[in-house]
Coordinates of C-alpha atoms and ligand atoms in Angstrom, one line a residue:
M1 CA 0.0 0.0 0.0
A2 CA 1.4 3.4 -0.9
C3 CA 2.3 5.6 2.1
S4 CA 0.6 8.9 1.6
Y5 CA 2.4 10.5 4.6
F6 CA 5.6 11.2 2.6
Q7 CA 5.2 14.3 0.6
F8 CA 8.7 14.8 -0.8
V9 CA 9.6 17.9 -2.6
R10 CA 12.9 18.1 -4.5
S11 CA 14.6 21.2 -3.4
S12 CA 18.0 22.1 -5.1
H13 CA 20.2 19.2 -3.9
R14 CA 18.1 18.1 -1.0
L15 CA 15.0 16.0 -0.5
V16 CA 12.7 17.8 1.9
N17 CA 10.0 15.8 3.7
L18 CA 7.2 18.4 4.2
T19 CA 5.4 16.4 6.9
G20 CA 8.3 15.2 9.1
F21 CA 6.7 11.8 9.2
T22 CA 8.9 8.7 9.5
R23 CA 8.1 5.3 8.2
R24 CA 7.6 4.1 11.7
N25 CA 5.0 6.8 12.3
C26 CA 3.4 5.6 9.0
T27 CA 2.9 2.1 10.4
K28 CA 1.3 3.5 13.5
V29 CA -1.1 5.6 11.5
H30 CA -2.1 2.5 9.5
K31 CA -2.9 0.8 12.9
A32 CA -5.1 3.8 13.8
Q33 CA -6.9 3.4 10.5
D34 CA -7.5 -0.3 11.3
T35 CA -9.1 0.7 14.6
L36 CA -11.1 3.7 13.3
K37 CA -12.7 1.9 10.3
H38 CA -14.8 -0.3 12.6
M39 CA -16.4 2.7 14.3
T40 CA -19.0 3.2 11.7
G41 CA -21.7 5.7 10.9
G42 CA -22.3 8.2 8.1
S43 CA -20.3 8.6 4.9
V44 CA -17.9 10.9 3.0
T45 CA -18.3 11.2 -0.7
L46 CA -16.3 12.7 -3.5
D47 CA -17.7 14.3 -6.7
K48 CA -15.0 15.3 -9.2
D49 CA -16.1 17.5 -12.1
E50 CA -13.5 17.1 -14.9
K51 CA -14.9 20.1 -16.9
S52 CA -14.5 22.7 -14.1
G53 CA -11.6 20.9 -12.3
I54 CA -13.5 21.4 -9.1
A55 CA -14.1 18.5 -6.7
V56 CA -16.7 18.5 -3.9
I57 CA -16.2 16.4 -0.7
S58 CA -19.5 16.0 1.2
L59 CA -19.8 14.8 4.9
D60 CA -23.0 13.0 5.6
N61 CA -24.1 11.8 9.1
N62 CA -27.6 13.1 9.2
K63 CA -28.6 11.7 12.6
K64 CA -25.6 13.3 14.3
K65 CA -25.4 16.6 12.5
N66 CA -22.6 15.3 10.3
A67 CA -20.4 14.3 13.3
L68 CA -17.2 12.6 12.0
S69 CA -17.2 8.9 12.9
G70 CA -14.1 6.7 12.7
S71 CA -15.1 5.2 9.3
M72 CA -15.7 8.7 8.0
M73 CA -12.2 9.7 9.0
C74 CA -10.9 6.7 7.0
E75 CA -13.1 7.5 4.0
L76 CA -11.9 11.1 4.0
N77 CA -8.3 9.9 4.1
D78 CA -9.0 7.6 1.1
I79 CA -10.5 10.5 -0.8
I80 CA -7.5 12.8 -0.1
N81 CA -5.2 10.0 -1.3
E82 CA -7.3 9.8 -4.5
L83 CA -7.2 13.6 -5.0
Q84 CA -3.4 13.5 -4.7
L85 CA -3.4 11.5 -7.9
W86 CA -5.9 13.8 -9.8
Q87 CA -3.6 15.6 -12.2
T88 CA -6.2 17.9 -13.8
G89 CA -7.9 19.2 -10.7
K90 CA -7.8 22.9 -9.6
G91 CA -10.3 23.4 -6.8
L92 CA -11.9 21.6 -3.9
I93 CA -15.0 22.4 -1.8
L94 CA -15.4 20.6 1.6
R95 CA -19.0 20.8 2.8
G96 CA -21.7 19.0 4.8
E97 CA -25.0 17.5 3.7
N98 CA -28.3 18.5 5.3
Q99 CA -27.4 22.3 5.4
T100 CA -24.8 21.9 8.2
F101 CA -21.1 21.5 8.1
C102 CA -19.9 19.2 10.9
S103 CA -20.7 18.9 14.7
G104 CA -17.1 17.7 15.4
G105 CA -15.8 14.3 16.2
D106 CA -18.5 11.6 16.7
L107 CA -18.8 11.4 20.5
D108 CA -19.8 7.8 20.2
T109 CA -16.6 6.9 18.3
F110 CA -14.6 8.8 20.9
Q111 CA -16.3 6.9 23.7
N112 CA -14.4 3.8 22.4
I113 CA -10.9 5.4 22.2
L114 CA -10.5 7.4 25.5
S115 CA -7.0 6.4 26.5
P116 CA -4.2 9.0 25.8
E117 CA -2.5 6.5 23.5
Q118 CA -5.6 6.1 21.4
G119 CA -6.1 9.9 21.4
Y120 CA -2.6 10.3 20.2
S121 CA -3.1 7.8 17.5
M122 CA -6.4 9.2 16.3
S123 CA -5.0 12.7 16.3
G124 CA -2.0 11.6 14.2
F125 CA -4.3 9.9 11.7
I126 CA -6.8 12.7 11.1
G127 CA -4.2 15.5 11.6
Q128 CA -2.1 14.0 8.9
C129 CA -5.1 13.5 6.6
L130 CA -6.0 17.3 7.0
T131 CA -2.4 18.3 6.4
N132 CA -2.5 16.3 3.2
L133 CA -5.8 18.1 2.3
S134 CA -4.2 21.5 2.9
Q135 CA -1.2 20.6 0.8
L136 CA -3.1 19.4 -2.2
P137 CA -2.3 21.4 -5.4
L138 CA -6.0 22.5 -5.4
I139 CA -7.4 25.8 -4.1
S140 CA -9.7 24.6 -1.3
V141 CA -12.7 26.2 0.4
A142 CA -14.8 25.0 3.3
L143 CA -18.4 25.8 2.8
V144 CA -19.8 26.2 6.3
E145 CA -23.6 26.1 6.7
G146 CA -25.2 25.5 10.1
N147 CA -22.6 24.5 12.6
A148 CA -18.8 23.9 12.4
L149 CA -17.9 22.8 16.0
G150 CA -14.8 21.3 17.6
G151 CA -13.3 18.9 15.1
G152 CA -15.7 20.4 12.5
A153 CA -14.1 23.8 12.9
E154 CA -10.6 22.2 12.7
M155 CA -11.6 20.5 9.4
A156 CA -12.8 23.9 8.0
M157 CA -9.5 25.5 9.0
S158 CA -7.5 23.0 6.9
C159 CA -8.9 24.6 3.7
D160 CA -7.4 27.7 2.1
F161 CA -10.6 29.7 2.4
M162 CA -13.8 29.5 4.3
V163 CA -17.2 30.6 2.9
M164 CA -20.1 30.8 5.3
S165 CA -23.8 31.0 4.9
D166 CA -25.2 33.9 6.9
D167 CA -26.8 31.7 9.5
A168 CA -23.6 29.6 10.2
R169 CA -21.9 29.2 13.6
F170 CA -18.2 28.4 14.2
A171 CA -16.6 27.4 17.5
F172 CA -13.6 25.7 18.8
V173 CA -15.4 24.1 21.7
Q174 CA -12.4 21.9 22.6
K175 CA -11.7 23.6 25.9
K176 CA -15.3 23.1 27.0
M177 CA -14.8 19.4 26.2
G178 CA -11.8 19.2 28.5
V179 CA -9.2 19.0 25.7
I180 CA -7.4 21.2 23.2
T181 CA -7.4 21.1 19.4
G182 CA -6.3 17.6 18.2
F183 CA -6.6 17.8 14.4
G184 CA -4.0 20.5 13.9
A185 CA -6.1 23.7 13.9
G186 CA -4.4 25.1 17.0
T187 CA -1.1 25.4 15.0
R188 CA -3.0 26.7 11.9
L189 CA -4.7 29.4 14.0
V190 CA -1.5 30.6 15.6
R191 CA 0.3 30.7 12.2
K192 CA -2.6 32.6 10.6
F193 CA -3.4 35.1 13.3
G194 CA -0.5 35.1 15.7
T195 CA -0.5 34.0 19.3
L196 CA -2.7 36.6 20.9
K197 CA -5.7 36.3 18.6
A198 CA -5.4 32.5 18.4
L199 CA -5.3 32.3 22.2
E200 CA -8.3 34.5 22.5
I201 CA -10.4 32.4 20.1
L202 CA -9.3 29.0 21.6
A203 CA -9.4 30.0 25.3
S204 CA -12.8 31.7 25.1
A205 CA -14.2 28.7 23.2
R206 CA -16.9 31.1 22.1
T207 CA -19.3 30.6 19.2
M208 CA -18.8 33.1 16.4
D209 CA -21.3 34.0 13.8
A210 CA -20.5 34.5 10.1
T211 CA -20.1 38.3 10.5
E212 CA -17.6 37.9 13.3
C213 CA -15.7 35.2 11.3
E214 CA -15.5 37.6 8.3
Q215 CA -14.3 40.5 10.4
L216 CA -11.6 38.3 11.9
G217 CA -10.4 37.1 8.5
L218 CA -11.5 33.5 9.2
A219 CA -14.3 33.7 6.5
S220 CA -13.6 35.2 3.1
K221 CA -17.2 35.4 2.0
I222 CA -20.7 35.3 3.5
L223 CA -23.5 33.9 1.3
P224 CA -27.2 34.2 2.0
H225 CA -28.6 30.9 3.4
S226 CA -30.3 29.2 0.4
E227 CA -30.7 26.0 -1.5
N228 CA -28.1 27.0 -4.1
V229 CA -25.3 27.9 -1.7
L230 CA -23.1 25.2 -3.2
D231 CA -23.5 26.5 -6.7
L232 CA -22.7 30.0 -5.4
T233 CA -19.6 28.7 -3.7
K234 CA -18.5 27.0 -7.0
S235 CA -18.9 30.3 -8.8
W236 CA -16.9 32.1 -6.1
L237 CA -14.1 29.5 -6.2
H238 CA -14.0 29.7 -10.0
N239 CA -12.7 33.3 -9.6
Y240 CA -9.5 31.8 -8.2
C241 CA -9.1 28.6 -10.2
D242 CA -10.1 29.5 -13.7
G243 CA -7.5 29.0 -16.4
D244 CA -4.8 26.5 -17.0
P245 CA -4.7 23.7 -14.4
K246 CA -0.9 23.7 -14.5
V247 CA -0.7 27.4 -13.5
V248 CA -3.3 27.1 -10.7
R249 CA -1.6 23.9 -9.3
N250 CA 1.9 25.4 -9.4
L251 CA 0.6 28.6 -7.8
K252 CA -0.9 26.6 -4.9
A253 CA 2.2 24.3 -4.7
M254 CA 4.4 27.5 -4.3
V255 CA 2.2 28.8 -1.5
V256 CA 2.4 25.4 0.3
A257 CA 6.2 25.4 0.0
A258 CA 6.5 28.9 1.2
S259 CA 4.4 28.2 4.3
N260 CA 6.4 25.1 5.2
L261 CA 10.0 25.6 4.2
S262 CA 12.9 27.9 4.8
L263 CA 13.3 31.0 2.5
E264 CA 16.1 29.3 0.6
D265 CA 14.2 26.0 0.0
S266 CA 11.0 27.8 -0.8
H267 CA 12.7 30.1 -3.4
A268 CA 14.3 27.1 -5.0
I269 CA 10.9 25.5 -5.4
E270 CA 9.2 28.7 -6.6
R271 CA 11.9 28.9 -9.3
R272 CA 11.4 25.4 -10.4
L273 CA 7.5 25.7 -10.4
F274 CA 7.9 29.0 -12.4
S275 CA 10.3 27.5 -14.9
E276 CA 7.9 24.6 -15.5
L277 CA 5.4 27.1 -16.8
W278 CA 7.8 29.4 -18.7
G279 CA 7.5 28.9 -22.5
G280 CA 4.5 26.6 -21.9
E281 CA 1.2 26.7 -23.8
S282 CA -0.5 29.3 -21.6
H283 CA 2.5 31.5 -21.4
L284 CA 3.1 31.5 -25.2
K285 CA -0.6 32.2 -25.8
A286 CA -0.6 35.2 -23.4
Q287 CA 2.7 36.5 -24.8
K288 CA 1.2 36.7 -28.3
S289 CA -2.2 38.1 -27.4
K290 CA -1.2 41.7 -26.4
L291 CA -3.3 41.5 -23.2
K292 CA -4.4 44.8 -21.6
H293 CA -4.7 44.3 -17.8
Ligands
LIG1 C1 -10.9 16.2 18.8 C2 -12.3 16.5 18.3 C3 -13.3 16.8 19.4 C4 -12.8 18.1 20.0 O1 -12.0 18.8 19.4 O2 -13.3 18.4 21.1 C5 -14.7 17.0 19.0 O3 -15.0 17.5 18.0 S1 -15.8 16.6 20.2 C6 -17.3 17.0 19.5 C7 -17.6 18.5 19.7 N1 -18.9 18.7 19.3 C8 -20.0 18.7 20.2 O4 -19.8 18.5 21.3 C9 -21.3 18.9 19.5 C10 -22.4 18.7 20.5 N2 -23.7 18.9 19.9 C11 -24.3 20.1 19.8 O5 -23.8 21.1 20.3 C12 -25.7 20.1 19.1 O6 -26.1 18.8 18.9 C13 -25.6 20.9 17.7 C14 -24.5 20.3 16.8 C15 -25.4 22.4 18.0 C16 -26.9 20.7 17.0 O7 -28.0 21.1 17.9 P1 -29.5 20.8 17.4 O8 -29.7 21.3 16.1 O9 -30.4 21.3 18.5 O10 -29.6 19.2 17.2 P2 -29.5 18.1 18.4 O11 -28.7 18.6 19.5 O12 -30.9 17.6 18.7 O13 -28.6 17.0 17.6 C17 -29.2 16.0 16.8 C18 -28.6 14.7 17.2 O14 -27.2 14.8 16.8 C19 -26.4 14.3 17.9 N3 -25.0 14.9 17.8 C20 -24.7 16.2 17.6 N4 -23.4 16.4 17.6 C21 -22.9 15.1 17.8 C22 -21.5 14.7 17.9 N5 -20.4 15.5 17.8 N6 -21.3 13.4 18.2 C23 -22.4 12.5 18.3 N7 -23.7 12.9 18.2 C24 -23.9 14.2 18.0 C25 -27.1 14.8 19.1 O15 -26.7 14.1 20.3 C26 -28.6 14.4 18.7 O16 -28.7 13.0 18.9 P3 -30.1 12.4 19.5 O17 -30.4 13.1 20.8 O18 -29.9 11.0 19.6 O19 -31.1 12.8 18.4

């Protein structure tokens, strides 16, 4: 079985492992998957549109407001692995069915894995899955309707952008649950907003509406609550990922490198990604077309 935890990027003369995962860790994560897949309930589906290059991942666990069960974590992981192989994709929307995003980890699944070792293992598995999502060469957006709570808020944070319906609620409730973030969003929040703002959001564990999320810079767009919010989100995302897939994918890959690597390594990758496009079909066409910007 291919190990998806190694995301190697060739940088000048070195091989940089973006995730820091070792093969031993990889075996442990596979063990976590074996345990989690038996904690069933709900489903995660993928819809890839080859024409637009936009894929939609939908969480569906209707009885539990789209809480993420163990088997859903495994399905999400398989989907991210599949998207890593999608060469023509440009965009990704992560959403929930039934007009709500996700009420967090499934508390029934968690009831079966309450030891610190099991928590460590589950956190490694889903944390790596969400890091892999964030590092896909696709521009990603979480479409948040209804609630994004606890692990649900963490999943939304793993996307590049967040679009919210005007009735949506967003909260890192982890502190109220007697824990801290376990899917990687604590680190993402600190890197995005700095220590003070991240501490305030996490330590207050407060519920934020769409307007507050937009003011904070967590949400990039608020859409009116409606039946066609997914179509509106696709149109919004299209603004960022129209054009040549190679250009969009290299642009995103450059941003991923810059947020993970040293200045020197990131510059080396930016140069390589740029040179792959230089003299290519889109570049030559633009050169000849006397564009006015
Ligand atoms: C490491 C991840 C971990 C963490 O970081 O802490 C987590 O994510 S832990 C989970 C954190 N989330 C919660 O605690 C959510 C608790 N639920 C709620 O606050 C509310 O249910 C809701 C999501 C705001 C929805 O409220 P409402 O619209 O009033 O519906 P109900 O409350 O009646 O819910 C319907 C049904 O769904 C069950 N449910 C909801 N969330 C979960 C969940 N996370 N896991 C399991 N089940 C969940 C809820 O118990 C109801 O069940 P029934 O009573 O059997 O109908």
